[in-house]
Short mmCIF file of C-alpha atoms in Angstrom, two decimals:
data_model
loop_
_atom_site.label_atom_id
_atom_site.label_comp_id
_atom_site.label_asym_id
_atom_site.label_seq_id
_atom_site.Cartn_x
_atom_site.Cartn_y
_atom_site.Cartn_z
CA UNK K 1 -5.97 35.61 22.22
CA UNK K 2 -2.85 35.50 20.05
CA UNK K 3 -3.03 36.50 16.70
CA UNK K 4 -2.80 33.90 13.95
CA UNK K 5 0.78 34.54 13.03
CA UNK K 6 1.52 33.90 16.90
CA UNK K 7 -0.72 30.87 17.41
CA UNK K 8 0.91 28.09 15.08
CA UNK K 9 5.00 27.40 15.43
CA UNK K 10 6.28 24.82 13.16
CA UNK K 11 9.74 23.28 13.68
CA UNK K 12 11.40 20.54 12.12
CA UNK K 13 12.83 17.19 13.83
CA UNK K 14 16.29 18.32 12.84
CA UNK K 15 16.52 21.95 14.02
CA UNK K 16 18.28 21.17 17.44
CA UNK K 17 18.09 25.03 18.11
CA UNK K 18 14.28 25.27 17.87
CA UNK K 19 13.52 22.58 19.50
CA UNK K 20 15.78 23.91 22.56
CA UNK K 21 14.02 27.25 22.16
CA UNK K 22 10.73 25.36 22.65
CA UNK K 23 11.62 24.15 26.15
CA UNK K 24 12.75 27.92 26.74
CA UNK K 25 9.64 29.27 25.69
CA UNK K 26 7.00 26.78 26.59
CA UNK K 27 9.15 24.73 29.31
CA UNK K 28 8.23 21.44 27.23
CA UNK K 29 9.75 18.47 28.96
CA UNK K 30 12.66 16.14 27.45
CA UNK K 31 10.13 13.28 27.35
CA UNK K 32 7.55 15.28 25.19
CA UNK K 33 10.46 16.43 22.85
CA UNK K 34 11.49 12.75 22.56
CA UNK K 35 8.55 11.44 21.26
CA UNK K 36 8.11 14.63 18.83
CA UNK K 37 11.61 13.94 17.43
CA UNK K 38 11.22 10.17 16.69
CA UNK K 39 11.00 9.63 12.98
CA UNK K 40 9.16 6.32 13.65
CA UNK K 41 6.71 7.12 16.37
CA UNK K 42 3.65 5.25 16.35
CA UNK K 43 0.19 7.48 16.82
CA UNK K 44 -0.61 8.34 20.12
CA UNK K 45 -1.34 11.20 23.10
CA UNK K 46 0.03 12.51 25.75
CA UNK K 47 -0.55 15.19 28.26
CA UNK K 48 1.92 16.55 31.10
CA UNK K 49 -0.10 18.32 33.69
CA UNK K 50 2.89 20.07 35.29
CA UNK K 51 3.63 22.19 31.94
CA UNK K 52 0.04 22.09 30.78
CA UNK K 53 1.18 20.46 27.64
CA UNK K 54 -0.68 18.30 25.09
CA UNK K 55 1.04 16.05 22.63
CA UNK K 56 -0.49 14.31 19.57
CA UNK K 57 1.36 12.10 17.20
CA UNK K 58 -0.47 12.01 14.17
CA UNK K 59 0.26 10.21 10.74
CA UNK K 60 0.11 12.93 7.85
CA UNK K 61 0.88 12.38 4.06
CA UNK K 62 4.78 12.55 3.22
CA UNK K 63 5.56 14.56 0.10
CA UNK K 64 8.86 12.44 -0.49
CA UNK K 65 8.88 9.96 -3.47
CA UNK K 66 7.05 6.42 -2.75
CA UNK K 67 9.94 4.39 -2.89
CA UNK K 68 9.10 1.84 -0.43
CA UNK K 69 5.38 2.06 0.22
CA UNK K 70 5.67 4.77 2.86
CA UNK K 71 3.26 7.61 2.02
CA UNK K 72 2.77 8.79 5.45
CA UNK K 73 4.98 9.65 8.26
CA UNK K 74 4.42 10.67 11.88
CA UNK K 75 4.07 14.41 12.85
CA UNK K 76 3.64 15.97 16.56
CA UNK K 77 1.39 18.46 17.44
CA UNK K 78 2.00 20.26 20.72
CA UNK K 79 -0.71 22.41 22.42
CA UNK K 80 0.76 24.53 25.14
CA UNK K 81 0.11 28.45 26.20
CA UNK K 82 -2.62 28.78 23.57
CA UNK K 83 -0.15 27.97 21.15
CA UNK K 84 0.09 25.32 18.31
CA UNK K 85 3.17 23.91 17.82
CA UNK K 86 3.92 21.17 15.03
CA UNK K 87 7.16 18.86 14.78
CA UNK K 88 7.73 17.23 11.45
CA UNK K 89 10.38 16.46 8.66
CA UNK K 90 11.14 18.26 5.63
CA UNK K 91 8.79 16.15 3.87
CA UNK K 92 5.41 17.51 4.78
CA UNK K 93 5.14 20.55 2.65
CA UNK K 94 1.89 20.04 1.64
CA UNK K 95 0.71 19.25 5.28
CA UNK K 96 2.42 22.47 6.63
CA UNK K 97 0.72 24.56 3.70
CA UNK K 98 -2.89 23.14 4.59
CA UNK K 99 -2.02 24.02 8.17
CA UNK K 100 -1.04 27.42 7.38
CA UNK K 101 -4.45 27.74 5.52
CA UNK K 102 -6.25 26.69 8.25
CA UNK K 103 -4.32 28.86 10.82
CA UNK K 104 -4.87 32.12 8.73
CA UNK K 105 -8.85 30.99 8.48
CA UNK K 106 -9.36 29.37 12.04
CA UNK K 107 -6.22 31.20 14.05
CA UNK K 108 -8.66 33.23 16.23
CA UNK K 109 -10.63 30.36 17.70
CA UNK K 110 -9.51 28.39 20.47
CA UNK K 111 -6.14 26.09 20.28
CA UNK K 112 -7.77 22.95 20.36
CA UNK K 113 -10.54 24.00 17.72
CA UNK K 114 -7.55 25.09 15.51
CA UNK K 115 -6.01 21.49 16.27
CA UNK K 116 -9.15 19.88 15.09
CA UNK K 117 -9.44 21.98 11.85
CA UNK K 118 -6.09 21.08 10.77
CA UNK K 119 -6.59 17.54 11.25
CA UNK K 120 -9.68 17.99 9.19
CA UNK K 121 -7.33 19.57 6.48
CA UNK K 122 -4.75 16.68 6.49
CA UNK K 123 -7.63 14.35 6.19
CA UNK K 124 -8.52 15.84 2.98
CA UNK K 125 -4.95 15.45 2.00
CA UNK K 126 -5.05 11.86 2.37
CA UNK K 127 -8.47 11.95 0.26
CA UNK K 128 -6.35 13.31 -2.58
CA UNK K 129 -3.80 10.74 -1.97
CA UNK K 130 -6.69 7.96 -2.28
CA UNK K 131 -7.78 9.60 -5.45
CA UNK K 132 -4.45 9.57 -6.99
CA UNK K 133 -4.04 5.79 -5.95
CA UNK K 134 -7.19 4.98 -7.56
CA UNK K 135 -6.48 6.92 -11.11
CA UNK K 136 -3.17 5.12 -11.18
CA UNK K 137 -4.74 1.80 -10.23
CA UNK K 138 -7.38 2.23 -13.33
CA UNK K 139 -4.50 3.50 -15.51
CA UNK K 140 -2.52 0.04 -14.89
CA UNK K 141 -5.53 -2.28 -15.09
CA UNK K 142 -6.43 -0.65 -18.35
CA UNK K 143 -2.80 -1.25 -19.76
CA UNK K 144 -3.04 -4.96 -18.05
CA UNK K 145 -6.23 -5.88 -19.96
CA UNK K 146 -4.44 -4.81 -23.11
CA UNK K 147 -1.09 -6.65 -22.53
CA UNK K 148 0.11 -8.33 -19.14
CA UNK K 149 3.57 -6.99 -18.82
CA UNK K 150 5.92 -7.62 -15.41
CA UNK K 151 6.27 -3.90 -15.27
CA UNK K 152 2.92 -3.32 -14.51
CA UNK K 153 2.48 -6.08 -12.52
CA UNK K 154 5.31 -4.73 -10.14
CA UNK K 155 3.45 -1.63 -10.24
CA UNK K 156 0.34 -2.92 -9.02
CA UNK K 157 2.38 -4.66 -6.22
CA UNK K 158 3.95 -1.73 -5.21
CA UNK K 159 0.60 0.41 -5.15
CA UNK K 160 -1.03 -2.69 -2.90
CA UNK K 161 1.98 -2.06 -0.60
CA UNK K 162 1.37 1.58 -0.40
CA UNK K 163 -2.37 1.33 0.06
CA UNK K 164 -1.49 -1.35 2.70
CA UNK K 165 0.58 1.28 4.84
CA UNK K 166 -1.88 3.93 4.50
CA UNK K 167 -4.70 1.91 5.81
CA UNK K 168 -2.94 1.26 8.77
CA UNK K 169 -1.87 4.62 8.85
CA UNK K 170 -5.56 6.02 8.74
CA UNK K 171 -6.69 3.36 11.17
CA UNK K 172 -4.13 4.35 13.78
CA UNK K 173 -5.37 8.22 13.57
CA UNK K 174 -8.77 7.47 13.99
CA UNK K 175 -7.92 5.18 16.94
CA UNK K 176 -5.87 7.89 18.81
CA UNK K 177 -8.52 10.49 18.22
CA UNK K 178 -11.17 8.19 19.47
CA UNK K 179 -8.49 7.84 22.60
CA UNK K 180 -8.61 11.47 22.98
CA UNK K 181 -12.32 11.90 23.01
CA UNK K 182 -12.46 9.36 25.75
CA UNK K 183 -9.86 10.52 27.76
CA UNK K 184 -10.49 12.57 30.67
CA UNK K 185 -6.97 13.80 31.14
CA UNK K 186 -6.98 16.73 29.02
CA UNK K 187 -8.86 19.83 30.77
CA UNK K 188 -8.59 22.20 27.83
CA UNK K 189 -11.05 20.29 25.82
CA UNK K 190 -14.65 21.84 26.45
CA UNK K 191 -17.83 20.44 25.06
CA UNK K 192 -18.20 22.64 22.08
CA UNK K 193 -14.23 21.09 21.23
CA UNK K 194 -15.49 17.62 22.10
CA UNK K 195 -17.94 17.82 19.62
CA UNK K 196 -15.83 19.29 17.06
CA UNK K 197 -13.34 16.49 17.80
CA UNK K 198 -16.12 14.05 17.31
CA UNK K 199 -16.51 15.58 13.45
CA UNK K 200 -12.83 15.01 12.95
CA UNK K 201 -13.41 11.23 14.19
CA UNK K 202 -16.22 10.83 11.87
CA UNK K 203 -13.84 12.27 8.67
CA UNK K 204 -11.15 9.81 10.02
CA UNK K 205 -13.20 7.03 10.01
CA UNK K 206 -14.51 7.61 6.65
CA UNK K 207 -10.77 8.16 5.38
CA UNK K 208 -9.79 4.71 6.68
CA UNK K 209 -12.57 3.08 5.11
CA UNK K 210 -11.89 4.61 1.84
CA UNK K 211 -8.31 3.37 2.25
CA UNK K 212 -9.43 0.10 3.18
CA UNK K 213 -11.74 -0.57 0.14
CA UNK K 214 -9.22 1.00 -2.20
CA UNK K 215 -6.47 -1.68 -0.45
CA UNK K 216 -9.27 -4.34 -0.91
CA UNK K 217 -9.73 -3.55 -4.73
CA UNK K 218 -5.85 -3.55 -5.18
CA UNK K 219 -5.59 -7.10 -3.60
CA UNK K 220 -8.62 -8.62 -5.75
CA UNK K 221 -6.96 -7.20 -8.78
CA UNK K 222 -3.52 -8.47 -7.90
CA UNK K 223 -4.84 -11.99 -6.85
CA UNK K 224 -6.79 -11.95 -10.16
CA UNK K 225 -3.77 -11.42 -12.31
CA UNK K 226 -1.80 -13.89 -10.19
CA UNK K 227 -4.56 -16.33 -11.04
CA UNK K 228 -4.83 -15.53 -14.67
CA UNK K 229 -0.79 -15.83 -14.91
CA UNK K 230 -0.90 -19.25 -13.07
CA UNK K 231 -3.24 -20.44 -15.47
CA UNK K 232 -1.38 -19.49 -18.37
CA UNK K 233 1.53 -21.05 -16.83
CA UNK K 234 -0.47 -24.40 -16.14
CA UNK K 235 -1.45 -24.30 -19.86
CA UNK K 236 2.04 -23.84 -21.02
CA UNK K 237 3.28 -26.61 -18.76
CA UNK K 238 0.54 -29.04 -20.00
CA UNK K 239 1.30 -28.30 -23.46
CA UNK K 240 5.27 -28.94 -22.85
CA UNK K 241 4.46 -32.04 -21.30
CA UNK K 242 1.77 -33.21 -24.09
CA UNK K 243 4.74 -32.65 -26.67
CA UNK K 244 7.49 -34.12 -24.70
CA UNK K 245 5.35 -37.38 -24.24
CA UNK K 246 4.65 -37.13 -27.88
CA UNK K 247 8.12 -36.91 -29.06
CA UNK K 248 9.15 -39.78 -27.35
CA UNK K 249 7.34 -41.78 -29.70
CA UNK K 250 9.48 -41.37 -33.00
CA UNK K 251 12.64 -41.62 -30.65
CA UNK K 252 11.47 -45.10 -29.30
CA UNK K 253 10.62 -46.47 -32.69
CA UNK K 254 13.87 -45.32 -34.57
CA UNK K 255 15.63 -46.53 -31.39
CA UNK K 256 14.01 -50.06 -31.57
CA UNK K 257 14.78 -50.30 -35.40
CA UNK K 258 18.32 -49.01 -34.97
CA UNK K 259 19.37 -52.15 -32.82
CA UNK K 260 21.89 -54.42 -34.17
CA UNK K 261 19.76 -57.60 -33.92
CA UNK K 262 17.31 -59.21 -36.60
CA UNK K 263 14.17 -56.99 -36.87
CA UNK K 264 10.98 -57.08 -39.34
CA UNK K 265 11.46 -54.84 -42.25
CA UNK K 266 15.26 -54.66 -41.64
CA UNK K 267 16.17 -55.52 -45.02
CA UNK K 268 13.11 -54.20 -46.96
CA UNK K 269 13.95 -51.20 -49.54
CA UNK K 270 11.10 -48.95 -48.04
CA UNK K 271 11.85 -50.05 -44.20
CA UNK K 272 12.44 -46.62 -43.06
CA UNK K 273 9.03 -45.50 -44.42
CA UNK K 274 7.73 -48.39 -42.54
CA UNK K 275 9.16 -47.30 -39.40
CA UNK K 276 8.01 -43.74 -40.20
CA UNK K 277 4.20 -45.12 -40.76
CA UNK K 278 4.53 -47.08 -37.65
CA UNK K 279 5.85 -44.10 -35.57
CA UNK K 280 2.87 -41.88 -37.03
CA UNK K 281 0.45 -44.34 -36.28
CA UNK K 282 1.53 -44.35 -32.55
CA UNK K 283 1.99 -40.83 -32.40
CA UNK K 284 -1.77 -40.29 -33.71
CA UNK K 285 -2.97 -42.61 -31.08
CA UNK K 286 -1.23 -41.61 -28.15
CA UNK K 287 -2.25 -37.77 -29.12
CA UNK K 288 -5.92 -39.03 -29.31
CA UNK K 289 -5.40 -40.63 -26.00
CA UNK K 290 -3.74 -37.56 -24.27
CA UNK K 291 -6.54 -35.41 -25.83
CA UNK K 292 -9.42 -37.27 -24.61
CA UNK K 293 -7.92 -37.19 -21.03
CA UNK K 294 -7.37 -33.79 -21.16
CA UNK K 295 -10.71 -33.11 -21.99
CA UNK K 296 -12.12 -35.38 -19.29
CA UNK K 297 -9.97 -33.39 -16.57
#
C-alpha cells in the first residue's frame, strides 16, 4: 500500500505537462483527461475497464470571489493504481487543503475509502459556505428592517442567485454519489466501502437540504421586500393620482372665470375671492369623495 504522500497527486487543469505525465504513469485515456480538463463538466462518473481507471466529476467550493453567483466548480477525482488523482483549477485551495488533511489522516486506508473521506471533508466545506451565507443574510435583513436601500436589495438578490447555484451543485453531487452506489461497473468498491459511500450520500443529501432551505429563505425574504416595495409604490402612485385630480379643480375654476365672456361675479370687487371660495368648496367636496372611495377599496 502506498504511503500517504504517494497516495494523492493533485494536478491543475492548465498543467499540460502534469496531465501528460498522468497518461505516461497510469495510462489514463484521452477521454478521461478530456472530462477532467473541462471547466464546465457536469458531475458524473466513468469507469474505464481497460486501464482500470475510475473517474468522478464532483462539485467543490470555489475560492474565487463571488462575482457571478458561482460559488462551486467541478473537480475531477481519478482512482487508478491505488492512487487518488485530483484535477482542478487554481481556485480550489481550500478544497486541496481539506484533501491534504484527509490524506494525512486516512492515507493508509484503501484508495476508495480515502476518496469517500475526501468527499466528506468537501461536504464540510459546503456547510461552512452555507453558514457564511446565512450570516450575511441576517446582517442584510437587519439593515433592511432599519432602512430599505437599493444596495442591500441588490445584495440579497445576488445572495439568492448564489444560493440557487449551490442548491443545484449539491443536488448534482448527491445524485452522482447515488449513481455510483447503484452501479456495478466499478469492481474496486467492496461491501465495506459501499457502506462508507452510503455515509457520504447521507451527508450529501443533508447539505443539499440545507442549501435548499437557505435558498427558500432567501427567496421568501426577497419576495417579502418586493411586496413591500410594490405596496409603497402603489401608495405613492395613489397619492400622486389623488393630488393630480384635486389640483385640476382650481385650474378648471380659474380657467372658467378667465374666459372673455359675461360671467357671474365678473364685475364684483371681491370676485377673485368668490372664485377662490368656489374652488375651495369644490376641492374639499372632491377630496371627501375621493377619501371615501379610497377607504372603501
